[in-house]
Amino acid sequence: MRVPSDEVVQIRHADAAGEPTVVTVSCTDKTGLGCDLCRVVLLFGLSVVKGDMSTDGRWCYIVLWVVPRRGRPVPWDLLKNRLVELCPVAAPFGFDPAYLAAAGLQDAAPPAPRLFLLKLCCFDRMGLLHDVTRVLCELELTIRRVKVSTTPDGSVLDLFFITDARELLHTKNRREEAQDKLESVLGDSLTCCEINPAGEDMSSTLQAWASLTPSVMDQMFNTDLIEEQSISTKGGTISVTMDNSLSSVHTLIQIQCGDHKGLLYDIMRTVKDCNIQISYGRFYASHNGRCEVDLFAVQSDGKKILDQQRQRALCCRLRMELLRPLRVALVNRGPDTELLVANPVEVSGKGRPLVFYDITLALKNLQKRVFLAEIGRHVVEDREWEVYRLHFAEEHELPSSLRRKIVDGVTSMLMGWD
C-alpha cells in the first residue's frame, strides 16, 4: 500500500503572538480517528480552543485551533509526522475500502510496540523522578510500567518499562542517545544506566502488585460519592443533553461544561468507547473557561440514538467523564502516605498521555520526595483503569491542610488549572 502523503495534515501558524495555530486533517475516515488525533494533540502539550469535524463515513475533515500550554515548546514538525501516521491510507481510485478490508488488502493494525527495560541507579534528590520522566517524554519514550524504590541511604533504583514511538530503541545509536540525555540531566548522581529488551518474565512480574482496599475503591470509584464531592466543580456546572428533533438521521448531543486539559480527548474517548459515531461536531472554548460542544451522532448501526435507557446511560457516562476524568486520593498505607491517581483506559488499551509527567511535576513543585512509585492496571466494574501509586517517606502523619494541598496541587496540574 502507498505511504500517506503529508498533505493530509497541514499546520498553519498564527500571524500574531497569542493567536491559535490551525491544524487541518483531511483523510480517509476510520473508527476512532477523532479520538486518536485528540490524544496526540494532548500528548504534545496543546490545548484545543476551537474545533470542527465532519465525515461522510468514507472521508473526514477535521480542523483544530490549538495553543501551546505554558512552559512546553512544541516540535511542530514531529507533531505533523505523528498525525500523518494516524491517517489511514486512501484506497486506490475505483476500489471500495470495505472490499479491500474484507479481502485482507487494507492496512493491517500495527503490531504491538516492543517493550524495553530502562534500569537507572543513582542518588536521590528533589525532583529526580520528574526529571527522568521529562527526558523520556522528550525522547518519545512512553512509560508503560514503572517501579521506583529508594533505600535508607538515599540510593535509588528505577525500573521503567518503556516503548519507543520511533521504534528504534533496538539500535545502538538510539539507546546511546537516550543514555547520553539521561546522563546530561542526572550528572554525577547517576551510577548505572542500562536499556535492554524486556522479557516476558520481567513484564509479568511487574503486573503483580498490592490490590486496592475496599475503602480506597469506594473513595475513588463510587460514582454517587464522587458526585457528592464534586457539587462545586471548577468551571461551573456540566450539562449533557440529547435531541432527536433537529435532524432526521442524527441525534444531537449538546455539552456545556468547564474547560480542562484534554477535554476534547475525554469526550471523543468516551464516544468511541460507547460505539457512537460522529458525523459532524463543533467545539468552542470561551475565554471565561466555559466550553460548548455540539455532536451530530449515530449508533454503530448508522441509526439515531432513540432508546431512552441508552440515552440516559450515555449522558451519565459523558457527565462523569467530564466531572472527574482522573481520580486523585491521598491515603494511609501502614506507616506511609500513598498518593493514588487513576485514569480510565481506552477500550483499545491506550492510557491517558502525560499523567505520570504531570504527577511528578506537581510533586516537584510541592517539594515532595517520592520513596516508592508504581504504575499498574486495575479492573473496576468491567472497566480497566491505569493506577499510579506513589509513596512519601514521612516520619509523621501529614496534617489535613498539607494533605489537601497535595491533592489539590496534583489535581490542578492534571486538569490544567495550574
GROMACS .gro file of C-alpha atoms in nm:
model
  418
    1MET     CA    1   0.000   0.000   0.000
    2ARG     CA    2   0.109   0.360  -0.059
    3VAL     CA    3   0.257   0.571   0.218
    4PRO     CA    4   0.018   0.851   0.319
    5SER     CA    5   0.107   1.192   0.177
    6ASP     CA    6   0.197   1.453   0.437
    7GLU     CA    7  -0.059   1.680   0.268
    8VAL     CA    8  -0.330   1.505   0.465
    9VAL     CA    9  -0.211   1.717   0.759
   10GLN     CA   10  -0.149   2.089   0.735
   11ILE     CA   11  -0.033   2.318   1.014
   12ARG     CA   12  -0.080   2.693   0.970
   13HIS     CA   13   0.082   2.908   1.235
   14ALA     CA   14  -0.076   3.224   1.367
   15ASP     CA   15   0.015   3.563   1.222
   16ALA     CA   16   0.031   3.723   1.567
   17ALA     CA   17   0.158   3.604   1.904
   18GLY     CA   18  -0.108   3.458   2.126
   19GLU     CA   19  -0.335   3.351   1.842
   20PRO     CA   20  -0.403   2.979   1.785
   21THR     CA   21  -0.228   2.756   1.534
   22VAL     CA   22  -0.465   2.583   1.290
   23VAL     CA   23  -0.420   2.207   1.239
   24THR     CA   24  -0.615   2.063   0.944
   25VAL     CA   25  -0.656   1.690   0.878
   26SER     CA   26  -0.823   1.563   0.559
   27CYS     CA   27  -0.804   1.190   0.501
   28THR     CA   28  -0.989   0.861   0.474
   29ASP     CA   29  -1.207   0.807   0.779
   30LYS     CA   30  -1.173   0.525   1.030
   31THR     CA   31  -1.340   0.438   1.358
   32GLY     CA   32  -1.196   0.637   1.647
   33LEU     CA   33  -0.979   0.865   1.433
   34GLY     CA   34  -1.100   1.180   1.612
   35CYS     CA   35  -1.009   1.029   1.950
   36ASP     CA   36  -0.663   0.925   1.827
   37LEU     CA   37  -0.591   1.272   1.685
   38CYS     CA   38  -0.702   1.444   2.005
   39ARG     CA   39  -0.484   1.209   2.206
   40VAL     CA   40  -0.173   1.310   2.009
   41VAL     CA   41  -0.263   1.679   2.043
   42LEU     CA   42  -0.283   1.629   2.421
   43LEU     CA   43   0.046   1.436   2.420
   44PHE     CA   44   0.223   1.731   2.256
   45GLY     CA   45   0.103   1.971   2.526
   46LEU     CA   46  -0.158   2.157   2.319
   47SER     CA   47  -0.498   2.293   2.421
   48VAL     CA   48  -0.784   2.292   2.169
   49VAL     CA   49  -0.972   2.624   2.179
   50LYS     CA   50  -1.194   2.553   1.879
   51GLY     CA   51  -1.270   2.255   1.660
   52ASP     CA   52  -1.479   2.145   1.363
   53MET     CA   53  -1.508   1.793   1.226
   54SER     CA   54  -1.723   1.626   0.962
   55THR     CA   55  -1.734   1.294   0.782
   56ASP     CA   56  -1.950   1.109   0.533
   57GLY     CA   57  -1.824   0.774   0.661
   58ARG     CA   58  -1.554   0.749   0.398
   59TRP     CA   59  -1.368   1.079   0.411
   60CYS     CA   60  -1.326   1.308   0.710
   61TYR     CA   61  -1.224   1.670   0.750
   62ILE     CA   62  -1.105   1.792   1.090
   63VAL     CA   63  -0.985   2.141   1.186
   64LEU     CA   64  -0.843   2.214   1.532
   65TRP     CA   65  -0.737   2.556   1.659
   66VAL     CA   66  -0.467   2.486   1.920
   67VAL     CA   67  -0.244   2.683   2.158
   68PRO     CA   68   0.062   2.554   2.346
   69ARG     CA   69   0.035   2.513   2.720
   70ARG     CA   70   0.265   2.724   2.932
   71GLY     CA   71   0.626   2.610   2.959
   72ARG     CA   72   0.633   2.343   2.686
   73PRO     CA   73   0.787   2.412   2.344
   74VAL     CA   74   0.607   2.233   2.062
   75PRO     CA   75   0.804   2.034   1.798
   76TRP     CA   76   0.556   2.113   1.518
   77ASP     CA   77   0.728   1.901   1.250
   78LEU     CA   78   0.724   1.599   1.479
   79LEU     CA   79   0.360   1.663   1.564
   80LYS     CA   80   0.276   1.666   1.195
   81ASN     CA   81   0.455   1.336   1.141
   82ARG     CA   82   0.269   1.172   1.428
   83LEU     CA   83  -0.068   1.295   1.299
   84VAL     CA   84   0.010   1.173   0.947
   85GLU     CA   85   0.091   0.827   1.087
   86LEU     CA   86  -0.262   0.807   1.231
   87CYS     CA   87  -0.432   0.881   0.899
   88PRO     CA   88  -0.543   0.576   0.700
   89VAL     CA   89  -0.410   0.528   0.351
   90ALA     CA   90  -0.670   0.619   0.089
   91ALA     CA   91  -0.790   0.329  -0.126
   92PRO     CA   92  -0.675   0.340  -0.490
   93PHE     CA   93  -0.918   0.506  -0.728
   94GLY     CA   94  -1.208   0.277  -0.816
   95PHE     CA   95  -1.163   0.047  -0.518
   96ASP     CA   96  -1.407   0.023  -0.229
   97PRO     CA   97  -1.226   0.038   0.110
   98ALA     CA   98  -1.479  -0.209   0.253
   99TYR     CA   99  -1.396  -0.456  -0.023
  100LEU     CA  100  -1.020  -0.415   0.037
  101ALA     CA  101  -1.066  -0.471   0.411
  102ALA     CA  102  -1.275  -0.783   0.353
  103ALA     CA  103  -1.012  -0.915   0.111
  104GLY     CA  104  -0.732  -0.851   0.363
  105LEU     CA  105  -0.569  -0.590   0.139
  106GLN     CA  106  -0.633  -0.287   0.360
  107ASP     CA  107  -0.362  -0.171   0.601
  108ALA     CA  108  -0.339  -0.413   0.893
  109ALA     CA  109  -0.332  -0.294   1.251
  110PRO     CA  110   0.025  -0.212   1.358
  111PRO     CA  111   0.196  -0.471   1.578
  112ALA     CA  112   0.230  -0.403   1.948
  113PRO     CA  113   0.539  -0.190   2.019
  114ARG     CA  114   0.841  -0.372   2.155
  115LEU     CA  115   0.891  -0.341   2.531
  116PHE     CA  116   1.225  -0.238   2.682
  117LEU     CA  117   1.353  -0.213   3.040
  118LEU     CA  118   1.536   0.103   3.144
  119LYS     CA  119   1.731   0.048   3.465
  120LEU     CA  120   1.862   0.354   3.648
  121CYS     CA  121   2.072   0.359   3.964
  122CYS     CA  122   2.151   0.697   4.115
  123PHE     CA  123   2.148   0.907   4.431
  124ASP     CA  124   1.818   1.062   4.529
  125ARG     CA  125   1.744   1.434   4.510
  126MET     CA  126   1.436   1.654   4.495
  127GLY     CA  127   1.255   1.628   4.161
  128LEU     CA  128   1.461   1.334   4.036
  129LEU     CA  129   1.164   1.129   3.921
  130HIS     CA  130   1.016   1.417   3.722
  131ASP     CA  131   1.349   1.499   3.558
  132VAL     CA  132   1.379   1.141   3.433
  133THR     CA  133   1.016   1.141   3.318
  134ARG     CA  134   1.067   1.469   3.130
  135VAL     CA  135   1.369   1.330   2.942
  136LEU     CA  136   1.176   1.017   2.842
  137CYS     CA  137   0.886   1.231   2.714
  138GLU     CA  138   1.121   1.448   2.509
  139LEU     CA  139   1.272   1.134   2.356
  140GLU     CA  140   0.923   0.996   2.273
  141LEU     CA  141   0.979   0.703   2.505
  142THR     CA  142   0.645   0.603   2.657
  143ILE     CA  143   0.637   0.473   3.014
  144ARG     CA  144   0.422   0.158   3.027
  145ARG     CA  145   0.510   0.044   3.378
  146VAL     CA  146   0.742   0.176   3.645
  147LYS     CA  147   0.879   0.060   3.976
  148VAL     CA  148   1.080   0.308   4.180
  149SER     CA  149   1.242   0.230   4.514
  150THR     CA  150   1.466   0.428   4.747
  151THR     CA  151   1.694   0.282   5.013
  152PRO     CA  152   1.753   0.447   5.352
  153ASP     CA  153   2.099   0.564   5.241
  154GLY     CA  154   1.947   0.769   4.955
  155SER     CA  155   2.023   0.531   4.667
  156VAL     CA  156   1.751   0.498   4.403
  157LEU     CA  157   1.670   0.205   4.174
  158ASP     CA  158   1.431   0.299   3.896
  159LEU     CA  159   1.286   0.038   3.660
  160PHE     CA  160   1.097   0.184   3.366
  161PHE     CA  161   0.923  -0.043   3.116
  162ILE     CA  162   0.913   0.172   2.803
  163THR     CA  163   0.825   0.165   2.434
  164ASP     CA  164   0.968   0.383   2.160
  165ALA     CA  165   0.736   0.586   1.935
  166ARG     CA  166   1.015   0.588   1.676
  167GLU     CA  167   1.065   0.209   1.707
  168LEU     CA  168   1.443   0.246   1.709
  169LEU     CA  169   1.531   0.151   2.065
  170HIS     CA  170   1.668  -0.182   1.947
  171THR     CA  171   1.951   0.009   1.772
  172LYS     CA  172   2.274   0.107   1.944
  173ASN     CA  173   2.253   0.471   1.833
  174ARG     CA  174   1.905   0.520   1.978
  175ARG     CA  175   1.998   0.361   2.311
  176GLU     CA  176   2.312   0.576   2.332
  177GLU     CA  177   2.105   0.887   2.255
  178ALA     CA  178   1.874   0.809   2.546
  179GLN     CA  179   2.161   0.725   2.782
  180ASP     CA  180   2.352   1.043   2.692
  181LYS     CA  181   2.044   1.259   2.751
  182LEU     CA  182   1.980   1.099   3.089
  183GLU     CA  183   2.345   1.138   3.190
  184SER     CA  184   2.340   1.507   3.094
  185VAL     CA  185   2.038   1.567   3.320
  186LEU     CA  186   2.130   1.344   3.616
  187GLY     CA  187   2.502   1.425   3.615
  188ASP     CA  188   2.737   1.264   3.864
  189SER     CA  189   2.448   1.124   4.069
  190LEU     CA  190   2.392   0.858   3.800
  191THR     CA  191   2.580   0.535   3.873
  192CYS     CA  192   2.413   0.295   3.628
  193CYS     CA  193   2.201   0.334   3.312
  194GLU     CA  194   2.102   0.026   3.112
  195ILE     CA  195   1.844  -0.030   2.837
  196ASN     CA  196   1.763  -0.386   2.737
  197PRO     CA  197   1.472  -0.575   2.579
  198ALA     CA  198   1.218  -0.675   2.843
  199GLY     CA  199   1.149  -1.045   2.860
  200GLU     CA  200   0.803  -1.183   2.927
  201ASP     CA  201   0.908  -1.290   3.277
  202MET     CA  202   1.002  -0.929   3.361
  203SER     CA  203   0.676  -0.773   3.244
  204SER     CA  204   0.465  -1.043   3.411
  205THR     CA  205   0.649  -0.990   3.741
  206LEU     CA  206   0.569  -0.621   3.730
  207GLN     CA  207   0.198  -0.693   3.692
  208ALA     CA  208   0.182  -0.830   4.046
  209TRP     CA  209   0.113  -0.552   4.293
  210ALA     CA  210  -0.096  -0.491   4.602
  211SER     CA  211  -0.471  -0.470   4.549
  212LEU     CA  212  -0.672  -0.163   4.646
  213THR     CA  213  -0.861  -0.178   4.975
  214PRO     CA  214  -1.245  -0.155   4.973
  215SER     CA  215  -1.235   0.191   5.135
  216VAL     CA  216  -0.996   0.321   4.869
  217MET     CA  217  -1.207   0.163   4.594
  218ASP     CA  218  -1.514   0.339   4.732
  219GLN     CA  219  -1.333   0.671   4.760
  220MET     CA  220  -1.202   0.663   4.403
  221PHE     CA  221  -1.468   0.477   4.203
  222ASN     CA  222  -1.803   0.519   4.382
  223THR     CA  223  -1.992   0.741   4.137
  224ASP     CA  224  -2.250   0.856   4.393
  225LEU     CA  225  -1.977   0.966   4.635
  226ILE     CA  226  -1.784   1.140   4.356
  227GLU     CA  227  -2.089   1.342   4.253
  228GLU     CA  228  -2.148   1.449   4.614
  229GLN     CA  229  -1.784   1.559   4.648
  230SER     CA  230  -1.793   1.748   4.317
  231ILE     CA  231  -2.101   1.966   4.368
  232SER     CA  232  -1.887   2.279   4.333
  233THR     CA  233  -1.662   2.196   4.039
  234LYS     CA  234  -1.418   2.439   3.882
  235GLY     CA  235  -1.571   2.585   3.566
  236GLY     CA  236  -1.930   2.556   3.685
  237THR     CA  237  -2.199   2.303   3.610
  238ILE     CA  238  -2.193   2.028   3.348
  239SER     CA  239  -2.487   1.985   3.112
  240VAL     CA  240  -2.523   1.692   2.869
  241THR     CA  241  -2.844   1.668   2.666
  242MET     CA  242  -2.971   1.483   2.357
  243ASP     CA  243  -3.217   1.598   2.093
  244ASN     CA  244  -3.366   1.390   1.811
  245SER     CA  245  -3.594   1.662   1.671
  246LEU     CA  246  -3.338   1.871   1.479
  247SER     CA  247  -3.220   1.605   1.234
  248SER     CA  248  -3.395   1.321   1.059
  249VAL     CA  249  -3.085   1.100   1.063
  250HIS     CA  250  -2.872   1.217   1.357
  251THR     CA  251  -2.902   1.259   1.732
  252LEU     CA  252  -2.768   1.593   1.856
  253ILE     CA  253  -2.555   1.565   2.169
  254GLN     CA  254  -2.502   1.903   2.335
  255ILE     CA  255  -2.244   1.956   2.609
  256GLN     CA  256  -2.178   2.266   2.818
  257CYS     CA  257  -1.906   2.245   3.081
  258GLY     CA  258  -1.592   2.400   3.225
  259ASP     CA  259  -1.266   2.357   3.037
  260HIS     CA  260  -0.984   2.128   3.145
  261LYS     CA  261  -0.671   1.978   2.994
  262GLY     CA  262  -0.769   1.710   2.741
  263LEU     CA  263  -1.140   1.794   2.745
  264LEU     CA  264  -1.197   1.716   2.377
  265TYR     CA  265  -0.996   1.395   2.413
  266ASP     CA  266  -1.215   1.287   2.706
  267ILE     CA  267  -1.530   1.346   2.501
  268MET     CA  268  -1.403   1.166   2.191
  269ARG     CA  269  -1.263   0.880   2.402
  270THR     CA  270  -1.596   0.827   2.573
  271VAL     CA  271  -1.793   0.845   2.248
  272LYS     CA  272  -1.554   0.597   2.085
  273ASP     CA  273  -1.571   0.351   2.375
  274CYS     CA  274  -1.953   0.368   2.368
  275ASN     CA  275  -1.960   0.279   1.994
  276ILE     CA  276  -2.107   0.615   1.893
  277GLN     CA  277  -2.005   0.762   1.558
  278ILE     CA  278  -1.976   1.138   1.500
  279SER     CA  279  -2.086   1.270   1.158
  280TYR     CA  280  -2.039   1.637   1.244
  281GLY     CA  281  -1.901   1.809   1.550
  282ARG     CA  282  -1.826   2.159   1.673
  283PHE     CA  283  -1.622   2.260   1.978
  284TYR     CA  284  -1.563   2.604   2.124
  285ALA     CA  285  -1.381   2.713   2.442
  286SER     CA  286  -1.459   3.068   2.557
  287HIS     CA  287  -1.222   3.297   2.746
  288ASN     CA  288  -1.424   3.258   3.067
  289GLY     CA  289  -1.335   2.889   3.090
  290ARG     CA  290  -1.664   2.752   2.958
  291CYS     CA  291  -1.692   2.512   2.663
  292GLU     CA  292  -1.974   2.431   2.423
  293VAL     CA  293  -1.984   2.111   2.218
  294ASP     CA  294  -2.236   2.001   1.953
  295LEU     CA  295  -2.211   1.648   1.815
  296PHE     CA  296  -2.438   1.505   1.547
  297ALA     CA  297  -2.408   1.134   1.614
  298VAL     CA  298  -2.541   0.790   1.523
  299GLN     CA  299  -2.507   0.443   1.670
  300SER     CA  300  -2.268   0.188   1.521
  301ASP     CA  301  -2.558   0.061   1.305
  302GLY     CA  302  -2.596   0.408   1.150
  303LYS     CA  303  -2.927   0.484   1.327
  304LYS     CA  304  -3.022   0.759   1.569
  305ILE     CA  305  -2.997   0.704   1.944
  306LEU     CA  306  -3.366   0.654   2.021
  307ASP     CA  307  -3.358   0.415   2.314
  308GLN     CA  308  -3.426   0.619   2.629
  309GLN     CA  309  -3.220   0.394   2.852
  310ARG     CA  310  -2.919   0.419   2.623
  311GLN     CA  311  -2.959   0.796   2.605
  312ARG     CA  312  -2.955   0.823   2.984
  313ALA     CA  313  -2.656   0.587   3.013
  314LEU     CA  314  -2.455   0.784   2.755
  315CYS     CA  315  -2.541   1.121   2.913
  316CYS     CA  316  -2.446   0.988   3.257
  317ARG     CA  317  -2.118   0.844   3.125
  318LEU     CA  318  -2.022   1.168   2.950
  319ARG     CA  319  -2.109   1.375   3.254
  320MET     CA  320  -1.899   1.157   3.485
  321GLU     CA  321  -1.601   1.156   3.246
  322LEU     CA  322  -1.609   1.537   3.232
  323LEU     CA  323  -1.677   1.577   3.603
  324ARG     CA  324  -1.384   1.359   3.709
  325PRO     CA  325  -1.171   1.231   3.416
  326LEU     CA  326  -0.900   1.143   3.668
  327ARG     CA  327  -0.935   1.028   4.027
  328VAL     CA  328  -0.690   1.154   4.291
  329ALA     CA  329  -0.674   1.038   4.653
  330LEU     CA  330  -0.424   1.051   4.939
  331VAL     CA  331  -0.448   0.752   5.174
  332ASN     CA  332  -0.255   0.591   5.456
  333ARG     CA  333  -0.082   0.262   5.383
  334GLY     CA  334   0.075   0.137   5.704
  335PRO     CA  335   0.326   0.397   5.821
  336ASP     CA  336   0.346   0.557   5.475
  337THR     CA  337   0.132   0.812   5.296
  338GLU     CA  338   0.029   0.699   4.948
  339LEU     CA  339  -0.088   0.913   4.658
  340LEU     CA  340  -0.323   0.733   4.419
  341VAL     CA  341  -0.415   0.862   4.074
  342ALA     CA  342  -0.638   0.665   3.836
  343ASN     CA  343  -0.747   0.730   3.480
  344PRO     CA  344  -0.969   0.513   3.256
  345VAL     CA  345  -0.802   0.308   2.984
  346GLU     CA  346  -0.950   0.320   2.635
  347VAL     CA  347  -1.112   0.004   2.504
  348SER     CA  348  -0.819  -0.010   2.261
  349GLY     CA  349  -0.585  -0.045   2.561
  350LYS     CA  350  -0.430   0.303   2.547
  351GLY     CA  351  -0.390   0.503   2.865
  352ARG     CA  352  -0.410   0.880   2.905
  353PRO     CA  353  -0.086   1.054   2.798
  354LEU     CA  354   0.139   1.260   3.029
  355VAL     CA  355  -0.030   1.157   3.356
  356PHE     CA  356   0.294   1.047   3.524
  357TYR     CA  357   0.467   1.358   3.386
  358ASP     CA  358   0.206   1.586   3.546
  359ILE     CA  359   0.202   1.397   3.877
  360THR     CA  360   0.579   1.412   3.920
  361LEU     CA  361   0.590   1.779   3.815
  362ALA     CA  362   0.324   1.870   4.072
  363LEU     CA  363   0.511   1.683   4.347
  364LYS     CA  364   0.837   1.851   4.247
  365ASN     CA  365   0.668   2.191   4.275
  366LEU     CA  366   0.532   2.089   4.617
  367GLN     CA  367   0.880   1.979   4.729
  368LYS     CA  368   0.762   1.623   4.799
  369ARG     CA  369   1.007   1.335   4.769
  370VAL     CA  370   0.882   1.004   4.628
  371PHE     CA  371   1.007   0.699   4.815
  372LEU     CA  372   0.829   0.431   4.607
  373ALA     CA  373   0.629   0.451   4.282
  374GLU     CA  374   0.436   0.201   4.073
  375ILE     CA  375   0.212   0.205   3.767
  376GLY     CA  376  -0.033  -0.078   3.715
  377ARG     CA  377  -0.376  -0.160   3.576
  378HIS     CA  378  -0.687  -0.240   3.775
  379VAL     CA  379  -1.033  -0.358   3.660
  380VAL     CA  380  -1.335  -0.199   3.830
  381GLU     CA  381  -1.686  -0.299   3.716
  382ASP     CA  382  -1.566  -0.422   3.376
  383ARG     CA  383  -1.364  -0.106   3.313
  384GLU     CA  384  -0.986  -0.100   3.311
  385TRP     CA  385  -0.806   0.179   3.494
  386GLU     CA  386  -0.443   0.282   3.494
  387VAL     CA  387  -0.347   0.340   3.857
  388TYR     CA  388  -0.042   0.535   3.974
  389ARG     CA  389   0.080   0.476   4.329
  390LEU     CA  390   0.341   0.699   4.490
  391HIS     CA  391   0.462   0.666   4.849
  392PHE     CA  392   0.605   0.951   5.053
  393ALA     CA  393   0.866   0.882   5.319
  394GLU     CA  394   0.715   1.069   5.613
  395GLU     CA  395   0.819   1.026   5.973
  396HIS     CA  396   0.487   1.167   6.096
  397GLU     CA  397   0.133   1.169   5.962
  398LEU     CA  398   0.068   1.463   5.732
  399PRO     CA  399  -0.165   1.733   5.866
  400SER     CA  400  -0.501   1.764   5.691
  401SER     CA  401  -0.409   2.105   5.543
  402LEU     CA  402  -0.098   1.962   5.374
  403ARG     CA  403  -0.288   1.656   5.252
  404ARG     CA  404  -0.546   1.885   5.091
  405LYS     CA  405  -0.266   2.093   4.936
  406ILE     CA  406  -0.109   1.784   4.778
  407VAL     CA  407  -0.439   1.654   4.637
  408ASP     CA  408  -0.535   1.999   4.504
  409GLY     CA  409  -0.188   2.057   4.357
  410VAL     CA  410  -0.180   1.725   4.172
  411THR     CA  411  -0.541   1.762   4.055
  412SER     CA  412  -0.480   2.116   3.927
  413MET     CA  413  -0.173   2.003   3.733
  414LEU     CA  414  -0.357   1.709   3.576
  415MET     CA  415  -0.660   1.921   3.484
  416GLY     CA  416  -0.456   2.215   3.354
  417TRP     CA  417  -0.578   2.453   3.624
  418ASP     CA  418  -0.228   2.536   3.748
   0.00000   0.00000   0.00000
